[in-house]
Coordinates of C-alpha atoms in Angstrom, one line a residue:
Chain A
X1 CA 176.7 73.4 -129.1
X2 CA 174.4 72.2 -126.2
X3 CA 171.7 69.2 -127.9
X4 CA 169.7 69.2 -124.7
X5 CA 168.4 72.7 -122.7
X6 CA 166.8 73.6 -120.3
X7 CA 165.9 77.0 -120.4
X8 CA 164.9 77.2 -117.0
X9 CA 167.5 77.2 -114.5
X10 CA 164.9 77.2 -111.5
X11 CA 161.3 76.7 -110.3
X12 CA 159.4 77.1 -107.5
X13 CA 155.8 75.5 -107.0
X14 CA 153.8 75.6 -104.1
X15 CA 152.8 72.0 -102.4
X16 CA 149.8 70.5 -104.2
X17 CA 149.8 72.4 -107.3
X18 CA 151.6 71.1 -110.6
X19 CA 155.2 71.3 -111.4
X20 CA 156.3 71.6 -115.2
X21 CA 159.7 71.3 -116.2
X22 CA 160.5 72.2 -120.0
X23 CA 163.5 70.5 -122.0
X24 CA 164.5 71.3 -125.9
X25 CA 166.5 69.3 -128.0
X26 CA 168.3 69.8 -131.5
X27 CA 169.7 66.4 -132.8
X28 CA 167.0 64.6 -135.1
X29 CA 168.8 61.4 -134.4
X30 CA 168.1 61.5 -130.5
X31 CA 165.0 58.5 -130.1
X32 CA 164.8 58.1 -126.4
X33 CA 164.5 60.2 -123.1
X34 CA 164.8 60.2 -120.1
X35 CA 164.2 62.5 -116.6
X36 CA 166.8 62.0 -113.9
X37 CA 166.0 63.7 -110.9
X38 CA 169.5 64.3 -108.1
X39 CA 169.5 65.2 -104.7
X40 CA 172.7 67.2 -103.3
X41 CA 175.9 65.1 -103.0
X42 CA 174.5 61.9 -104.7
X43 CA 174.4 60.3 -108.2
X44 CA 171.1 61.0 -110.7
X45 CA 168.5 58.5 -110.0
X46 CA 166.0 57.7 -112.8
X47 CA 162.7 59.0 -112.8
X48 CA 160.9 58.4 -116.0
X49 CA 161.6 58.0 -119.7
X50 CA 159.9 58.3 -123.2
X51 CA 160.4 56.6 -126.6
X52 CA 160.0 58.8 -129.9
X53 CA 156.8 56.4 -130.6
X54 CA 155.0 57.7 -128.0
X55 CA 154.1 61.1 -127.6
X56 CA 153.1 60.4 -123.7
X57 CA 154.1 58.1 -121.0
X58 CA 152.9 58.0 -117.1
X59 CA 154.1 56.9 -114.3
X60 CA 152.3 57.8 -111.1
X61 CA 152.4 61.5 -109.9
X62 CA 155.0 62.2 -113.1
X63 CA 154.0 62.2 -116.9
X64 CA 156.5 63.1 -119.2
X65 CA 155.0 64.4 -122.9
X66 CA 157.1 64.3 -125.7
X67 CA 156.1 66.8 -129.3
X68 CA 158.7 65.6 -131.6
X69 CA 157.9 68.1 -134.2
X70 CA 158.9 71.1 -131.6
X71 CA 161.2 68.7 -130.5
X72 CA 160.4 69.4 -127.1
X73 CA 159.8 67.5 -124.1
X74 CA 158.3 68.3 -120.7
X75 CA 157.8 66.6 -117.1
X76 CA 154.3 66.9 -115.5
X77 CA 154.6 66.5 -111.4
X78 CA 151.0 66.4 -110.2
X79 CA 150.6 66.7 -107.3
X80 CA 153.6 68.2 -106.1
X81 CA 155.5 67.3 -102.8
X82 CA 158.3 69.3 -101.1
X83 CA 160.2 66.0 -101.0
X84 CA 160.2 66.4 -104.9
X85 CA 162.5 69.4 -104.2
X86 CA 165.7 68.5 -106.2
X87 CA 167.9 69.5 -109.5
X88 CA 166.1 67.7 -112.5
X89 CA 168.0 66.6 -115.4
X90 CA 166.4 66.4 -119.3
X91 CA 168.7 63.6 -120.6
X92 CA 168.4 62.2 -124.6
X93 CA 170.2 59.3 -126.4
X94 CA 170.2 57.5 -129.9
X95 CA 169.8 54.1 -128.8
X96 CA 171.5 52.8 -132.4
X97 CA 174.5 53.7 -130.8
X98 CA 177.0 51.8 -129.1
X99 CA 176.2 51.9 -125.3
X100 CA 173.3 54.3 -125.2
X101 CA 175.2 57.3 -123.6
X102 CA 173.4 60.2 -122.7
X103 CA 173.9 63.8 -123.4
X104 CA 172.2 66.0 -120.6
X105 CA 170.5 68.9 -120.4
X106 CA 171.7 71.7 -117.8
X107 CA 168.9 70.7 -115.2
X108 CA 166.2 72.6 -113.2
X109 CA 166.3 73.4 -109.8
X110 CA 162.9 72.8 -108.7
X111 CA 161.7 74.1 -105.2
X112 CA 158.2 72.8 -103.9
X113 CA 157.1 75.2 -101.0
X114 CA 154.8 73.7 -98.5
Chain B
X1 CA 177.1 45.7 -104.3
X2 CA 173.9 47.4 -104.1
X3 CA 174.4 50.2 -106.3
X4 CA 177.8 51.6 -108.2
X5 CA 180.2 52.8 -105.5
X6 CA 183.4 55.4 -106.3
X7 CA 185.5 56.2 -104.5
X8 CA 187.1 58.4 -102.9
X9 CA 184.2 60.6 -102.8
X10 CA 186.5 63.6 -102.5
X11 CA 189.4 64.3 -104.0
X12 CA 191.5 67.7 -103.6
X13 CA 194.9 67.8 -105.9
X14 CA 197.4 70.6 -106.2
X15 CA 198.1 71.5 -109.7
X16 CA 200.0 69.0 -112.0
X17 CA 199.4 65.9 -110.0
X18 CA 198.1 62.5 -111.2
X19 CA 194.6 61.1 -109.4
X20 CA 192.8 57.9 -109.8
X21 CA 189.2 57.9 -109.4
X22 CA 187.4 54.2 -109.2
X23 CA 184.2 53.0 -110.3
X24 CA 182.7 49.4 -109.1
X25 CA 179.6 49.1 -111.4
X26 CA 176.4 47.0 -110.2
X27 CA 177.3 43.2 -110.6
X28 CA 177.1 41.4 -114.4
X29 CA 176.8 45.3 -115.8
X30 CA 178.3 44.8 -118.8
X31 CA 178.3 48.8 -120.1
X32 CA 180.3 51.2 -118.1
X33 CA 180.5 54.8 -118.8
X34 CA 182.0 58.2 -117.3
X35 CA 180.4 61.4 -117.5
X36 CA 182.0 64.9 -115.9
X37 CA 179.9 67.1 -114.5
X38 CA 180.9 70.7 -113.9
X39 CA 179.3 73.5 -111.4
X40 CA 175.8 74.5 -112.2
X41 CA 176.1 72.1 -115.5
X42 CA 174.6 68.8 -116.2
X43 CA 177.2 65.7 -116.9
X44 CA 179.1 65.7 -119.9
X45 CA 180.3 62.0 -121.6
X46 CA 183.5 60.6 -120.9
X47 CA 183.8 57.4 -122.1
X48 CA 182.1 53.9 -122.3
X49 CA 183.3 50.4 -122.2
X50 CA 181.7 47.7 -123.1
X51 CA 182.6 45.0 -120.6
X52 CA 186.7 45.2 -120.6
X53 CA 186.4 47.3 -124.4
X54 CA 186.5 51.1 -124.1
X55 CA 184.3 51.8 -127.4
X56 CA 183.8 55.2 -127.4
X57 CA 186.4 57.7 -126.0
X58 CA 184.8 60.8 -127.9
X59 CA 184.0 62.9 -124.5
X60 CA 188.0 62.8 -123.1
X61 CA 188.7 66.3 -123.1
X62 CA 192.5 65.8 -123.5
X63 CA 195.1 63.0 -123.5
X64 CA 195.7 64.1 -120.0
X65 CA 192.7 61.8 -118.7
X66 CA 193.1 57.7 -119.4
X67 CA 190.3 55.4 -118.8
X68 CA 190.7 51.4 -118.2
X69 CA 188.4 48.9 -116.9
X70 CA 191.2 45.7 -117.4
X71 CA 188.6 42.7 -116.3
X72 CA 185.6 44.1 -117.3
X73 CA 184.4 45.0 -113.7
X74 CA 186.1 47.9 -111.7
X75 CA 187.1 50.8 -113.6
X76 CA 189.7 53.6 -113.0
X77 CA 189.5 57.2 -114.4
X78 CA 192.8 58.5 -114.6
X79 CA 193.7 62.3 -115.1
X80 CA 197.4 63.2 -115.4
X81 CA 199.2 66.9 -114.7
X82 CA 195.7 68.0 -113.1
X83 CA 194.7 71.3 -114.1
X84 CA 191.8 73.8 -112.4
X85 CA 189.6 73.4 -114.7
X86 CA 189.7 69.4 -114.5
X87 CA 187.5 70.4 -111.1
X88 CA 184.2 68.7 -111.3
X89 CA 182.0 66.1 -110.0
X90 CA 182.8 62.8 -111.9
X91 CA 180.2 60.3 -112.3
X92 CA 180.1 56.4 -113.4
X93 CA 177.4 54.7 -114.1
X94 CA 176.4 51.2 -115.0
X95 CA 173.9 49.4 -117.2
X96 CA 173.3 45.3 -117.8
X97 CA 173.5 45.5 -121.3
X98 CA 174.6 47.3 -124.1
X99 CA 171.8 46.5 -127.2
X100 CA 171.8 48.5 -130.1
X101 CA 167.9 49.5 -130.6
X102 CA 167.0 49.6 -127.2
X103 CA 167.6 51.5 -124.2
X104 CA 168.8 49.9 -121.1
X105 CA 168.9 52.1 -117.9
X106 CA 171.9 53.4 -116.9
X107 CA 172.4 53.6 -112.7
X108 CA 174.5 56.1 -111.0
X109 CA 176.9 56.3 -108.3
X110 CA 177.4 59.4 -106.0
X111 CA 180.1 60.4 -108.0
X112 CA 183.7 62.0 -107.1
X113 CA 184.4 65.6 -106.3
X114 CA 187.4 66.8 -107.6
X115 CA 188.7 70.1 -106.8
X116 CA 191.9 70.9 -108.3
X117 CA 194.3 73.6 -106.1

């Protein structure tokens, strides 16, 4: 039973224009998230993250919007770079837990074209 | 270190033989944990300690796969009789603390690649 999907496997934006990168979760108790973004052959770096008390958080060219009632989350990239190109990973926890472990989405391959 | 190393970075085993992967987390990270990641998936919980206490062992897929982390530092994945479907990409990361109502952001290494033959 996957918690976190992404529904899109790939995505493929040309440079400039906006990337958006969709993520769904079912488990109500999940109250914090996160985007990882991973180049080929090395570890998930963090990108940006949300808590359920915000519905909208920014950090530069990336905003990540968060609609609990859908339970739904996506990442703005505006504008897009071809150095953006990379596997992106929609990532939840339930930070009442011991250790804050993350369950994962599948990830999105996003390609930015220049 | 800078960052969490592992090592080795690859790792090919013929059927039924033991491996030890290693994890040295960032310096004064108290929370530890191991994640699996297969082909074409995202990664997939292992386990997580909590300095030299493994508190949550939920994500081993068998008994076949040991995790320890005896001082609280460096920790070794262990996975026993490897099997082909044990062949993945697995991944420690590291985070300074380990608070319950807050999130404290978890750092990755590269990873091992294990392919199983």
């Amino acid at each position: 039973d996957q918690q976190v999907k992404q529904n899109s496997p790939s995505l493929s934006v040309q440079e400039g224009r906006i990337s958006i990168l969709n993520c769904d979760y079912t488990n109500s108790m999940f109250d914090y998230f996160l985007w990882y973004k991973k180049y080929p052959a090395e570890g998930p770096t963090f990108l940006i993250s949300i808590s359920s008390i915000k519905d909208k958080n920014e950090d530069g060219r990336f905003t990540v919007f968060l609609n609990k009632s859908a339970k739904h989350l996506s990442l703005h990239i505006v504008p897009s770079q071809p150095g953006d190109s990379a596997v992106y990973f929609c990532a939840a926890s339930a930070v009442w837990e011991y250790g804050n472990k993350l369950v994962f989405g599948a990830g999105t391959i996003l390609r930015v074209k220049s | 270190g800078a960052g969490v190393s592992q090592s080795p970075r690859y790792k090919v085993a013929k059927r039924g033989q033991d491996v030890a992967l290693r994890c040295d987390p960032i310096s004064g990270h108290v929370s530890l944990f191991w994640y699996q990641q297969a082909l074409g998936q995202g990664p997939e919980f292992l386990t997580y300690f909590q300095n030299e206490a493994q508190l949550d062992k939920s994500g081993l897929p068998s008994d076949r796969f040991f995790a320890e982390r005896p001082e609280g530092s460096v920790s070794t994945l262990k996975i026993q009789r490897t099997q082909q479907e044990d062949s993945a990409v697995y991944l420690c990361a590291s985070s300074l603390s380990s608070l319950r109502g807050s999130y404290t952001e978890a750092f990755f290494g590269q990873g091992t690649r294990l392919t199983v033959v």
